Amino acid sequence: MNRTLFIVGVQLVAFWPVWRWYAVRVGDSMDQSWGLLALATALLFVVGKKVPTQTIERSLTLPSLLVLLYVVTYPVFPPLVRAGLAFTAIGVTLSLFRFGKPFHPGVLGLLCLSLPLIPSLQFYGGYPLRMLVASLTAPILRLGGFAVIQEGTCLNWAGQLIWIDAPCSGIRMLWVGLYLAFVLVYIYELRFLKTLVLLTVALFVIIAGNIFRAVALFYFESGLLRMPAWAHDYAGLVAFAFVATGIVAAVHFIRRDKICHESLST
């Protein structure tokens, strides 16, 4: 147990620059503060019963190596990558305390989401995601009889450009969808391979949800449907409800084999 406390103390001291940087980034904007929800959820999940001390102490090699990797690469890696290493080390340590294994996919996933990722994702992934959504939305609208052509992140219909703007890129929906997926991974105790299957399905569902929203907004913004201003936000809520339903349905389908095995064994 003394060795465990020592490792935790080393982590808290070694990662002090990360805690300071994290506090500054979280205070920059509301998008950054979403990570606090994921962090609080992860900490809530790891509070409670601990595994036997001997099991923990025999498994502390990996957290120690992660601390060493953080120290060695500190001058090279940017702050976000250093924070990723720090949170991974904390996640491994907490997983050892609570679950008796170094990697719990639900907890580690939530800790990754607790990083201030949304602005970086918007900067690097927002435009490609909007391009993807536009390229998939245009042929769907053409199936409905509209001569729509994709032009970058816009939909061109009869000379009218309908822009898929940054708030509609789906980055926030991606974050919330992954948050829901990792919470369900913890609740249903999915193993690593089933977690990968769920995350893959979740990504497809999230993209489908963004396409649904883009199609709805085409009708609103083109003037084909006269809707009040709040219809724009309402379309986003309906799209998210579709995404959440799809992720929950995927979890129940993925764990169906486990339920069947449990029924047969009883």
XYZ file of C-alpha atoms in Angstrom, residues 3-165:
163
model
C 4.156 1.776 -2.834
C 0.696 2.602 -4.207
C 0.564 5.886 -2.279
C 4.052 6.692 -3.499
C 3.019 6.207 -7.143
C -0.051 8.414 -6.673
C 2.090 11.091 -5.022
C 4.637 10.950 -7.833
C 1.846 11.359 -10.373
C 0.368 14.366 -8.604
C 3.765 16.065 -8.430
C 5.015 15.066 -11.886
C 1.805 16.172 -13.579
C 1.539 19.534 -11.823
C 2.126 21.491 -15.103
C -0.777 19.521 -16.619
C -3.170 20.481 -13.815
C -2.251 24.157 -14.209
C -2.602 24.048 -18.008
C -5.886 22.134 -17.714
C -7.384 24.719 -15.350
C -6.467 27.555 -17.721
C -7.884 25.783 -20.793
C -11.127 24.785 -19.077
C -11.709 28.390 -18.083
C -11.277 29.643 -21.652
C -14.742 28.722 -22.972
C -17.885 26.721 -22.316
C -16.798 24.063 -24.841
C -13.690 23.392 -22.774
C -15.738 22.886 -19.613
C -17.576 19.917 -21.099
C -14.544 17.876 -20.115
C -15.371 18.462 -16.456
C -18.550 16.414 -16.923
C -16.557 13.484 -18.299
C -13.966 13.849 -15.527
C -16.623 13.917 -12.794
C -18.327 10.864 -14.317
C -15.070 8.902 -14.451
C -14.227 9.747 -10.838
C -17.747 8.771 -9.781
C -17.318 5.366 -11.401
C -14.016 4.600 -9.690
C -15.179 5.499 -6.174
C -16.063 2.477 -4.099
C -14.775 -1.046 -3.638
C -11.066 -1.697 -4.112
C -9.296 -4.877 -5.111
C -6.840 -6.564 -2.682
C -3.730 -4.498 -2.023
C -1.319 -7.180 -3.187
C -2.987 -7.324 -6.593
C -2.598 -3.580 -6.980
C 1.016 -3.425 -5.919
C 2.073 -6.185 -8.306
C 0.538 -4.197 -11.163
C 2.031 -0.744 -10.624
C 4.756 -1.160 -13.239
C 2.645 0.314 -16.039
C 1.675 3.542 -14.202
C 5.341 3.990 -13.276
C 6.386 3.587 -16.914
C 3.777 6.108 -18.012
C 5.109 8.643 -15.509
C 8.631 8.020 -16.796
C 7.462 8.421 -20.415
C 5.792 11.714 -19.498
C 8.970 13.038 -17.873
C 11.241 11.960 -20.750
C 9.007 13.365 -23.504
C 7.974 16.556 -21.683
C 10.281 18.878 -23.700
C 9.091 17.360 -27.005
C 5.340 16.804 -26.784
C 2.785 19.645 -26.928
C 0.597 20.309 -23.846
C -2.410 18.331 -25.101
C -0.323 15.194 -25.705
C 1.363 15.576 -22.316
C -2.084 15.874 -20.737
C -3.154 12.733 -22.582
C -0.232 10.827 -21.072
C -0.997 12.202 -17.621
C -4.675 11.292 -17.762
C -3.823 7.835 -19.114
C -1.488 7.237 -16.182
C -4.165 8.415 -13.753
C -6.727 6.232 -15.520
C -4.520 3.158 -15.286
C -3.912 3.774 -11.593
C -7.605 4.289 -10.846
C -8.506 1.193 -12.862
C -6.075 -0.832 -10.791
C -7.609 0.484 -7.575
C -11.212 -0.057 -8.568
C -11.246 -2.926 -11.046
C -8.009 -4.826 -10.496
C -6.921 -4.380 -14.119
C -4.890 -1.647 -15.817
C -7.339 -0.794 -18.597
C -11.034 -0.212 -18.101
C -12.328 1.048 -21.476
C -15.205 3.047 -19.989
C -13.089 4.908 -17.441
C -10.162 5.517 -19.800
C -12.508 6.710 -22.518
C -14.163 9.207 -20.184
C -10.776 10.476 -19.026
C -9.767 11.023 -22.643
C -12.987 12.976 -23.204
C -12.217 15.050 -20.117
C -9.316 16.627 -22.005
C -10.085 20.009 -23.637
C -10.556 18.407 -27.049
C -13.500 20.226 -28.624
C -11.633 23.362 -29.858
C -8.834 21.207 -31.309
C -11.356 18.891 -32.935
C -13.190 21.894 -34.370
C -9.937 23.284 -35.771
C -8.547 20.068 -37.276
C -11.668 17.971 -37.854
C -14.515 20.435 -38.270
C -13.883 21.230 -41.942
C -13.276 17.606 -43.078
C -16.398 16.482 -41.208
C -18.487 19.227 -42.829
C -17.092 18.201 -46.224
C -18.033 14.583 -45.538
C -21.554 15.490 -44.432
C -22.057 17.728 -47.471
C -20.773 15.050 -49.859
C -23.212 12.482 -48.429
C -26.150 14.875 -48.107
C -26.122 16.058 -51.730
C -26.863 12.636 -53.330
C -29.590 11.966 -50.768
C -31.300 15.217 -51.731
C -30.902 14.365 -55.415
C -32.798 11.148 -54.749
C -35.632 13.385 -53.548
C -35.712 15.220 -56.874
C -33.550 18.238 -55.993
C -30.631 19.071 -58.296
C -28.234 19.687 -55.436
C -24.480 19.862 -55.981
C -21.837 19.892 -53.291
C -19.489 22.876 -53.367
C -16.996 22.483 -50.530
C -18.993 22.638 -47.324
C -22.009 24.133 -49.116
C -24.995 22.681 -50.947
C -25.747 24.445 -54.239
C -29.394 24.315 -55.262
C -30.632 26.473 -58.131
C -27.784 28.904 -57.534
C -28.547 29.191 -53.816
C -25.701 28.205 -51.506
C -26.742 26.557 -48.262
C -23.779 26.536 -45.931
C -23.082 23.757 -43.431
C -21.483 26.017 -40.837
